[in-house]
CSV table of C-alpha atoms in Angstrom, one decimal:
chain,number,residue,atom,x,y,z
A,1,MET,CA,0.0,0.0,0.0
A,2,SER,CA,1.4,3.4,-0.9
A,3,LYS,CA,1.9,6.2,1.6
A,4,ARG,CA,-0.7,9.0,1.4
A,5,VAL,CA,1.0,12.4,1.4
A,6,LEU,CA,-0.7,15.7,2.3
A,7,ILE,CA,1.0,18.5,0.4
A,8,ILE,CA,0.4,22.0,1.9
A,9,ASP,CA,1.6,24.9,-0.2
A,10,ASP,CA,0.2,28.2,-1.3
A,11,ASP,CA,1.8,27.9,-4.8
A,12,ALA,CA,-0.2,25.8,-7.1
A,13,ARG,CA,2.9,25.2,-9.3
A,14,ASN,CA,4.7,23.6,-6.3
A,15,ILE,CA,1.6,21.4,-5.6
A,16,PHE,CA,1.4,20.3,-9.2
A,17,ALA,CA,5.1,19.5,-9.4
A,18,LEU,CA,5.2,17.6,-6.1
A,19,THR,CA,2.0,15.7,-6.9
A,20,ALA,CA,3.2,14.6,-10.3
A,21,THR,CA,6.6,13.5,-9.0
A,22,LEU,CA,5.2,11.6,-6.0
A,23,LYS,CA,2.3,9.9,-8.0
A,24,ALA,CA,4.9,8.7,-10.5
A,25,LYS,CA,6.7,7.0,-7.6
A,26,SER,CA,3.4,5.4,-6.4
A,27,PHE,CA,2.5,7.8,-3.6
A,28,ALA,CA,-1.1,8.8,-3.1
A,29,CYS,CA,-1.4,12.6,-2.8
A,30,LEU,CA,-3.9,15.0,-1.3
A,31,SER,CA,-3.2,18.8,-1.4
A,32,CYS,CA,-4.4,22.1,0.0
A,33,SER,CA,-3.3,25.7,-0.4
A,34,GLY,CA,-3.1,26.8,3.2
A,35,ALA,CA,-2.5,25.7,6.8
A,36,GLU,CA,-6.1,26.4,7.9
A,37,GLU,CA,-7.5,24.1,5.2
A,38,ALA,CA,-4.9,21.5,6.2
A,39,LEU,CA,-5.9,21.6,9.8
A,40,THR,CA,-9.5,21.1,8.9
A,41,ILE,CA,-8.5,18.0,6.8
A,42,LEU,CA,-6.3,16.7,9.6
A,43,LYS,CA,-8.9,17.1,12.3
A,44,GLY,CA,-11.1,14.8,10.2
A,45,GLU,CA,-10.5,11.1,9.5
A,46,GLU,CA,-8.9,11.5,6.0
A,47,PRO,CA,-6.1,8.9,5.9
A,48,VAL,CA,-2.7,10.7,5.8
A,49,ASP,CA,0.7,9.1,6.4
A,50,VAL,CA,3.0,12.1,6.1
A,51,VAL,CA,2.7,15.8,5.6
A,52,LEU,CA,4.8,18.0,3.3
A,53,ILE,CA,4.4,21.6,4.4
A,54,ASP,CA,5.8,24.8,2.9
A,55,MET,CA,7.2,26.9,5.7
A,56,MET,CA,6.6,30.3,4.1
A,57,MET,CA,2.9,30.9,3.4
A,58,PRO,CA,0.6,33.9,3.9
A,59,ASP,CA,-1.9,33.9,6.8
A,60,MET,CA,-0.4,30.9,8.7
A,61,ASP,CA,3.1,29.6,7.9
A,62,GLY,CA,4.6,26.2,8.6
A,63,TYR,CA,6.2,27.4,11.8
A,64,GLU,CA,2.8,28.2,13.3
A,65,ALA,CA,1.0,25.2,11.7
A,66,ILE,CA,3.3,22.3,12.7
A,67,PRO,CA,2.7,22.6,16.4
A,68,LEU,CA,-1.1,22.8,15.8
A,69,ILE,CA,-0.9,19.7,13.7
A,70,LYS,CA,1.0,17.9,16.5
A,71,GLU,CA,-1.7,19.0,19.0
A,72,ILE,CA,-4.4,17.1,17.1
A,73,PRO,CA,-4.8,13.9,19.3
A,74,HIS,CA,-5.0,11.4,16.5
A,75,ARG,CA,-2.2,13.1,14.5
A,76,ALA,CA,0.3,13.6,17.3
A,77,ASP,CA,2.7,11.0,15.7
A,78,LEU,CA,2.1,12.1,12.1
A,79,PRO,CA,5.4,12.8,10.4
A,80,VAL,CA,5.7,16.3,9.1
A,81,ILE,CA,8.4,17.3,6.6
A,82,SER,CA,9.1,21.0,6.2
A,83,VAL,CA,9.8,22.3,2.7
A,84,THR,CA,11.5,25.7,2.4
A,85,ALA,CA,13.4,27.9,0.2
A,86,GLN,CA,15.1,29.3,3.3
A,87,ALA,CA,18.5,27.6,3.4
A,88,MET,CA,20.4,30.0,5.6
A,89,ALA,CA,22.3,28.9,8.7
A,90,GLY,CA,19.8,28.1,11.4
A,91,ASP,CA,16.7,27.6,9.2
A,92,ARG,CA,16.9,23.8,9.4
A,93,GLU,CA,17.1,23.9,13.2
A,94,LYS,CA,14.2,26.4,13.3
A,95,CYS,CA,12.0,23.8,11.4
A,96,PHE,CA,12.9,21.1,13.8
A,97,GLU,CA,12.2,23.4,16.8
A,98,ALA,CA,8.7,24.0,15.3
A,99,GLY,CA,8.2,20.2,15.4
A,100,ALA,CA,9.1,19.0,11.9
A,101,ASP,CA,10.3,15.5,11.6
A,102,GLY,CA,12.2,16.1,8.4
A,103,TYR,CA,13.5,19.0,6.3
A,104,VAL,CA,13.9,19.5,2.5
A,105,SER,CA,15.1,22.7,0.9
A,106,LYS,CA,14.0,24.1,-2.4
A,107,PRO,CA,14.7,23.4,-5.2
A,108,ILE,CA,13.8,19.9,-4.0
A,109,ASP,CA,16.2,17.1,-4.6
A,110,VAL,CA,13.7,14.4,-5.5
A,111,ASP,CA,16.0,11.5,-4.5
A,112,LYS,CA,16.5,13.0,-1.0
A,113,LEU,CA,12.8,13.6,-0.7
A,114,LEU,CA,12.0,10.0,-1.7
A,115,LEU,CA,14.6,8.7,0.7
A,116,LEU,CA,13.1,10.8,3.5
A,117,LEU,CA,9.5,9.8,2.6
A,118,ASN,CA,10.5,6.1,2.6
A,119,THR,CA,12.3,6.2,5.9
A,120,ILE,CA,10.1,8.5,8.0
């Protein structure tokens, strides 16, 4: 059975590219364009095995959203991978401090992402 990935990104082009890449590798994908919508999905019973979340979004960014995802009782152990164009010193640590279980920088190295998705 393939892993079901929730992709959260405010840029439709990123969602399209990630979805196409992951579906080609037999992942099932679900997507939304913001953290509020993602929280609504995750509070429900939709099956999700891992979350890929863009860290820089308007309204609510990944740094705010990850702790809220982890507070949902039946999602407390759900792996969350941060996706960010911020690759400065300290950015990776900031993602982990927010509660991320993994980190990928943009542009995304597909092999690294697949390795992370398959080991997380």
